[in-house]
PDB file of C-alpha atoms in Angstrom:
ATOM      1  CA  UNK A 118     101.569  92.095  40.101  1.00 79.00           C
ATOM      2  CA  UNK A 119      98.080  90.993  41.157  1.00 76.00           C
ATOM      3  CA  UNK A 120      96.366  93.617  39.022  1.00 83.00           C
ATOM      4  CA  UNK A 121      98.431  92.559  36.003  1.00 85.00           C
ATOM      5  CA  UNK A 122      97.843  88.866  36.819  1.00 83.00           C
ATOM      6  CA  UNK A 123     101.555  88.186  37.136  1.00 87.00           C
ATOM      7  CA  UNK A 124     101.469  86.436  40.508  1.00 90.00           C
ATOM      8  CA  UNK A 125     101.269  82.879  39.116  1.00 91.00           C
ATOM      9  CA  UNK A 126     104.397  83.424  37.010  1.00 92.00           C
ATOM     10  CA  UNK A 127     106.200  85.159  39.862  1.00 94.00           C
ATOM     11  CA  UNK A 128     105.289  82.455  42.373  1.00 94.00           C
ATOM     12  CA  UNK A 129     106.343  79.667  39.995  1.00 95.00           C
ATOM     13  CA  UNK A 130     109.624  81.511  39.470  1.00 95.00           C
ATOM     14  CA  UNK A 131     110.118  81.773  43.231  1.00 95.00           C
ATOM     15  CA  UNK A 132     109.467  78.039  43.588  1.00 96.00           C
ATOM     16  CA  UNK A 133     111.944  77.276  40.790  1.00 95.00           C
ATOM     17  CA  UNK A 134     114.647  79.424  42.427  1.00 96.00           C
ATOM     18  CA  UNK A 135     113.951  77.854  45.811  1.00 97.00           C
ATOM     19  CA  UNK A 136     114.276  74.342  44.383  1.00 96.00           C
ATOM     20  CA  UNK A 137     117.614  75.330  42.830  1.00 96.00           C
ATOM     21  CA  UNK A 138     118.802  76.646  46.202  1.00 96.00           C
ATOM     22  CA  UNK A 139     117.651  73.459  47.940  1.00 97.00           C
ATOM     23  CA  UNK A 140     119.894  71.437  45.602  1.00 95.00           C
ATOM     24  CA  UNK A 141     123.007  73.283  46.805  1.00 95.00           C
ATOM     25  CA  UNK A 142     122.156  74.545  50.308  1.00 95.00           C
ATOM     26  CA  UNK A 143     121.403  72.781  53.584  1.00 95.00           C
ATOM     27  CA  UNK A 144     118.262  73.263  55.613  1.00 94.00           C
ATOM     28  CA  UNK A 145     114.662  74.024  54.798  1.00 95.00           C
ATOM     29  CA  UNK A 146     113.336  76.879  52.691  1.00 95.00           C
ATOM     30  CA  UNK A 147     109.912  78.518  52.923  1.00 94.00           C
ATOM     31  CA  UNK A 148     108.053  80.145  50.030  1.00 95.00           C
ATOM     32  CA  UNK A 149     104.998  82.351  50.468  1.00 93.00           C
ATOM     33  CA  UNK A 150     102.335  82.010  47.795  1.00 93.00           C
ATOM     34  CA  UNK A 151      99.991  84.868  47.062  1.00 89.00           C
ATOM     35  CA  UNK A 152      96.257  84.444  47.564  1.00 82.00           C
ATOM     36  CA  UNK A 153      95.557  85.046  43.890  1.00 81.00           C
ATOM     37  CA  UNK A 154      98.026  82.375  42.887  1.00 87.00           C
ATOM     38  CA  UNK A 155      97.000  79.280  44.768  1.00 83.00           C
ATOM     39  CA  UNK A 156      93.308  79.870  43.980  1.00 85.00           C
ATOM     40  CA  UNK A 157      94.213  79.524  40.285  1.00 89.00           C
ATOM     41  CA  UNK A 158      93.681  75.885  39.099  1.00 91.00           C
ATOM     42  CA  UNK A 159      96.233  76.236  36.284  1.00 93.00           C
ATOM     43  CA  UNK A 160      98.855  77.448  38.760  1.00 92.00           C
ATOM     44  CA  UNK A 161      98.204  74.529  41.114  1.00 92.00           C
ATOM     45  CA  UNK A 162      98.591  72.082  38.228  1.00 94.00           C
ATOM     46  CA  UNK A 163     101.844  73.678  37.042  1.00 94.00           C
ATOM     47  CA  UNK A 164     103.197  73.842  40.606  1.00 95.00           C
ATOM     48  CA  UNK A 165     102.581  70.152  41.241  1.00 95.00           C
ATOM     49  CA  UNK A 166     104.193  69.238  37.897  1.00 94.00           C
ATOM     50  CA  UNK A 167     107.256  71.329  38.795  1.00 94.00           C
ATOM     51  CA  UNK A 168     107.537  69.733  42.232  1.00 96.00           C
ATOM     52  CA  UNK A 169     107.012  66.152  41.040  1.00 94.00           C
ATOM     53  CA  UNK A 170     110.206  66.390  39.021  1.00 91.00           C
ATOM     54  CA  UNK A 171     112.146  67.528  42.101  1.00 92.00           C
ATOM     55  CA  UNK A 172     112.011  64.310  44.108  1.00 89.00           C
ATOM     56  CA  UNK A 173     113.216  64.245  47.708  1.00 93.00           C
ATOM     57  CA  UNK A 174     114.026  67.966  47.746  1.00 95.00           C
ATOM     58  CA  UNK A 175     110.319  68.597  48.313  1.00 96.00           C
ATOM     59  CA  UNK A 176     110.708  67.319  51.877  1.00 96.00           C
ATOM     60  CA  UNK A 177     112.708  70.467  52.641  1.00 97.00           C
ATOM     61  CA  UNK A 178     110.251  72.861  51.002  1.00 97.00           C
ATOM     62  CA  UNK A 179     107.802  74.725  53.224  1.00 97.00           C
ATOM     63  CA  UNK A 180     104.917  76.422  51.404  1.00 96.00           C
ATOM     64  CA  UNK A 181     102.954  79.178  53.134  1.00 95.00           C
ATOM     65  CA  UNK A 182      99.721  80.978  52.313  1.00 93.00           C
ATOM     66  CA  UNK A 183      98.031  83.897  54.080  1.00 91.00           C
ATOM     67  CA  UNK A 184      95.343  82.990  56.590  1.00 90.00           C
ATOM     68  CA  UNK A 185      92.636  85.081  54.923  1.00 87.00           C
ATOM     69  CA  UNK A 186      93.274  83.346  51.607  1.00 86.00           C
ATOM     70  CA  UNK A 187      93.252  79.845  53.089  1.00 88.00           C
ATOM     71  CA  UNK A 188      89.751  80.561  54.385  1.00 85.00           C
ATOM     72  CA  UNK A 189      88.358  82.526  51.459  1.00 85.00           C
ATOM     73  CA  UNK A 190      89.641  79.920  48.972  1.00 88.00           C
ATOM     74  CA  UNK A 191      89.179  76.934  51.271  1.00 88.00           C
ATOM     75  CA  UNK A 192      88.528  74.265  48.617  1.00 90.00           C
ATOM     76  CA  UNK A 193      91.535  75.349  46.549  1.00 91.00           C
ATOM     77  CA  UNK A 194      93.695  75.407  49.681  1.00 91.00           C
ATOM     78  CA  UNK A 195      92.466  71.974  50.702  1.00 92.00           C
ATOM     79  CA  UNK A 196      93.407  70.591  47.272  1.00 93.00           C
ATOM     80  CA  UNK A 197      96.794  72.311  47.417  1.00 93.00           C
ATOM     81  CA  UNK A 198      97.476  70.855  50.875  1.00 93.00           C
ATOM     82  CA  UNK A 199      96.578  67.341  49.743  1.00 94.00           C
ATOM     83  CA  UNK A 200      98.844  67.535  46.700  1.00 95.00           C
ATOM     84  CA  UNK A 201     101.787  69.161  48.458  1.00 95.00           C
ATOM     85  CA  UNK A 202     101.630  66.757  51.400  1.00 94.00           C
ATOM     86  CA  UNK A 203     101.709  63.822  48.972  1.00 95.00           C
ATOM     87  CA  UNK A 204     105.013  65.206  47.648  1.00 96.00           C
ATOM     88  CA  UNK A 205     106.451  65.606  51.148  1.00 96.00           C
ATOM     89  CA  UNK A 206     106.230  69.408  51.424  1.00 97.00           C
ATOM     90  CA  UNK A 207     105.374  71.176  54.667  1.00 96.00           C
ATOM     91  CA  UNK A 208     102.315  73.433  54.586  1.00 95.00           C
ATOM     92  CA  UNK A 209     101.880  76.559  56.660  1.00 95.00           C
ATOM     93  CA  UNK A 210      99.498  79.410  57.226  1.00 94.00           C
ATOM     94  CA  UNK A 211     101.006  82.848  57.807  1.00 93.00           C
ATOM     95  CA  UNK A 212      99.429  85.845  59.551  1.00 89.00           C
ATOM     96  CA  UNK A 213      97.512  83.356  61.658  1.00 88.00           C
ATOM     97  CA  UNK A 214      95.148  84.281  64.473  1.00 81.00           C
ATOM     98  CA  UNK A 215      92.674  86.767  63.025  1.00 73.00           C
ATOM     99  CA  UNK A 216      90.180  84.126  61.836  1.00 66.00           C
ATOM    100  CA  UNK A 217      90.425  81.792  64.798  1.00 60.00           C
ATOM    101  CA  UNK A 218      86.788  80.722  64.413  1.00 53.00           C
ATOM    102  CA  UNK A 219      87.920  78.758  61.348  1.00 61.00           C
ATOM    103  CA  UNK A 220      90.737  76.955  63.195  1.00 63.00           C
ATOM    104  CA  UNK A 221      88.662  73.786  63.519  1.00 65.00           C
ATOM    105  CA  UNK A 222      89.353  73.134  59.818  1.00 70.00           C
ATOM    106  CA  UNK A 223      93.130  72.946  60.337  1.00 71.00           C
ATOM    107  CA  UNK A 224      93.239  69.313  61.394  1.00 71.00           C
ATOM    108  CA  UNK A 225      91.473  68.181  58.227  1.00 77.00           C
ATOM    109  CA  UNK A 226      93.833  70.145  55.994  1.00 82.00           C
ATOM    110  CA  UNK A 227      97.056  68.547  57.196  1.00 83.00           C
ATOM    111  CA  UNK A 228      98.702  71.907  57.909  1.00 92.00           C
ATOM    112  CA  UNK A 229     102.116  71.478  59.543  1.00 94.00           C
ATOM    113  CA  UNK A 230     102.570  74.925  61.069  1.00 95.00           C
ATOM    114  CA  UNK A 231     101.043  78.333  61.614  1.00 94.00           C
ATOM    115  CA  UNK A 232     102.921  81.626  61.789  1.00 95.00           C
ATOM    116  CA  UNK A 233     101.155  83.868  64.281  1.00 94.00           C
ATOM    117  CA  UNK A 234     100.339  87.373  63.104  1.00 88.00           C
ATOM    118  CA  UNK A 235     102.909  89.941  64.254  1.00 90.00           C
ATOM    119  CA  UNK A 236     100.216  92.079  65.877  1.00 91.00           C
ATOM    120  CA  UNK A 237      99.856  89.422  68.597  1.00 93.00           C
ATOM    121  CA  UNK A 238     103.623  89.131  69.088  1.00 94.00           C
ATOM    122  CA  UNK A 239     104.553  92.798  69.439  1.00 93.00           C
ATOM    123  CA  UNK A 240     105.341  93.605  73.116  1.00 94.00           C
ATOM    124  CA  UNK A 241     103.953  90.223  74.223  1.00 95.00           C
ATOM    125  CA  UNK A 242     106.042  90.468  77.403  1.00 94.00           C
ATOM    126  CA  UNK A 243     103.910  93.487  78.442  1.00 94.00           C
ATOM    127  CA  UNK A 244     100.464  92.407  77.212  1.00 93.00           C
ATOM    128  CA  UNK A 245      98.564  90.096  79.573  1.00 93.00           C
ATOM    129  CA  UNK A 246      95.620  89.685  77.176  1.00 92.00           C
ATOM    130  CA  UNK A 247      97.767  88.589  74.253  1.00 92.00           C
ATOM    131  CA  UNK A 248      99.799  86.249  76.493  1.00 95.00           C
ATOM    132  CA  UNK A 249      96.628  84.515  77.620  1.00 94.00           C
ATOM    133  CA  UNK A 250      95.347  84.321  74.051  1.00 92.00           C
ATOM    134  CA  UNK A 251      98.627  82.925  72.712  1.00 95.00           C
ATOM    135  CA  UNK A 252      98.957  80.366  75.510  1.00 95.00           C
ATOM    136  CA  UNK A 253      95.477  79.083  74.614  1.00 92.00           C
ATOM    137  CA  UNK A 254      96.287  79.180  70.902  1.00 90.00           C
ATOM    138  CA  UNK A 255      99.461  77.128  71.411  1.00 94.00           C
ATOM    139  CA  UNK A 256      97.604  74.554  73.466  1.00 93.00           C
ATOM    140  CA  UNK A 257      94.782  74.236  70.921  1.00 89.00           C
ATOM    141  CA  UNK A 258      97.020  74.087  67.840  1.00 90.00           C
ATOM    142  CA  UNK A 259      99.532  71.730  69.466  1.00 94.00           C
ATOM    143  CA  UNK A 260      96.565  69.526  70.393  1.00 91.00           C
ATOM    144  CA  UNK A 261      96.010  68.805  66.700  1.00 89.00           C
ATOM    145  CA  UNK A 262      99.714  68.297  65.973  1.00 91.00           C
ATOM    146  CA  UNK A 263     100.556  71.658  64.417  1.00 93.00           C
ATOM    147  CA  UNK A 264     103.691  73.728  65.162  1.00 96.00           C
ATOM    148  CA  UNK A 265     103.334  77.367  66.224  1.00 96.00           C
ATOM    149  CA  UNK A 266     105.866  79.958  65.017  1.00 96.00           C
ATOM    150  CA  UNK A 267     106.069  83.619  66.053  1.00 96.00           C
ATOM    151  CA  UNK A 268     106.912  86.239  63.419  1.00 93.00           C
ATOM    152  CA  UNK A 269     108.655  89.560  63.971  1.00 92.00           C
ATOM    153  CA  UNK A 270     110.168  88.925  67.403  1.00 95.00           C
ATOM    154  CA  UNK A 271     112.157  92.072  68.194  1.00 94.00           C
ATOM    155  CA  UNK A 272     113.454  91.734  71.747  1.00 93.00           C
ATOM    156  CA  UNK A 273     114.923  89.145  74.060  1.00 93.00           C
ATOM    157  CA  UNK A 274     111.976  89.737  76.413  1.00 95.00           C
ATOM    158  CA  UNK A 275     109.498  88.859  73.644  1.00 95.00           C
ATOM    159  CA  UNK A 276     111.577  85.790  72.775  1.00 95.00           C
ATOM    160  CA  UNK A 277     111.683  84.598  76.388  1.00 95.00           C
ATOM    161  CA  UNK A 278     107.933  85.118  76.807  1.00 96.00           C
ATOM    162  CA  UNK A 279     107.084  83.246  73.605  1.00 96.00           C
ATOM    163  CA  UNK A 280     109.330  80.354  74.594  1.00 95.00           C
ATOM    164  CA  UNK A 281     107.563  80.148  77.951  1.00 96.00           C
ATOM    165  CA  UNK A 282     104.188  80.170  76.172  1.00 96.00           C
ATOM    166  CA  UNK A 283     105.174  77.086  74.158  1.00 95.00           C
ATOM    167  CA  UNK A 284     106.056  78.444  70.724  1.00 97.00           C
ATOM    168  CA  UNK A 285     107.990  76.000  68.564  1.00 97.00           C
ATOM    169  CA  UNK A 286     109.940  78.606  66.629  1.00 94.00           C
ATOM    170  CA  UNK A 287     110.430  82.306  66.035  1.00 93.00           C
ATOM    171  CA  UNK A 288     111.608  84.689  63.334  1.00 92.00           C
ATOM    172  CA  UNK A 289     112.680  88.295  63.589  1.00 90.00           C
ATOM    173  CA  UNK A 290     115.519  90.577  64.659  1.00 88.00           C
ATOM    174  CA  UNK A 291     115.808  89.073  68.171  1.00 83.00           C
ATOM    175  CA  UNK A 292     116.778  85.744  66.637  1.00 80.00           C
ATOM    176  CA  UNK A 293     119.818  87.286  64.946  1.00 71.00           C
ATOM    177  CA  UNK A 294     121.242  88.912  68.079  1.00 54.00           C
TER     178      UNK A 294
END
C-alpha cells in the first residue's frame, strides 16, 4: 500500500468506517494511521474535514501513530495533534519506548496516551531490567499527564506486574481470559 501510495485512501476509509461504528456502538475506538499518511498535508486536510462533520463522536475517537513516525515527521505530527485535539479526539503514540530521548516533546504535543512497545512487555514478570525501566517510564509519562498502555500482554503474571508498575491499561490475550 505504501509503495503504491494507497495509505491515505486506506486510512481515510478506516476513519470513515470507524466513525460509522461510533454512531451505532458504545465505547471508544482507536485507529492507527500509517507514517506515510499523516505526513501528507493533503491527507491531514481531508481528515480534519471528515472529522469536523462528525461532531461529538470525535470525543470517542482515539488516533494513534507509530513512535518513529511521530519523531521523524515531528512538525506534521504536531499539526495533526493540534487539529485533532481541537475536535476532541484522543491522540496516542504506539510502539513507544525506543526513542525515549525524544520524550521531552510529548508534553508540548498534547498526547493523551502512549502504547509501550511489546518488546518491553514480553515476560516483564521475569525481567528486572525492563521492570525498572517501565516503572521509571510510567512515573515520567504520568508526570506530564499522559496515560501508559501495555500492548501484547499474554499472561496473568505479566498483567499483574504491569498493574503493579502503574500502567493505566493493557491489551492482549491475557485481557480476554
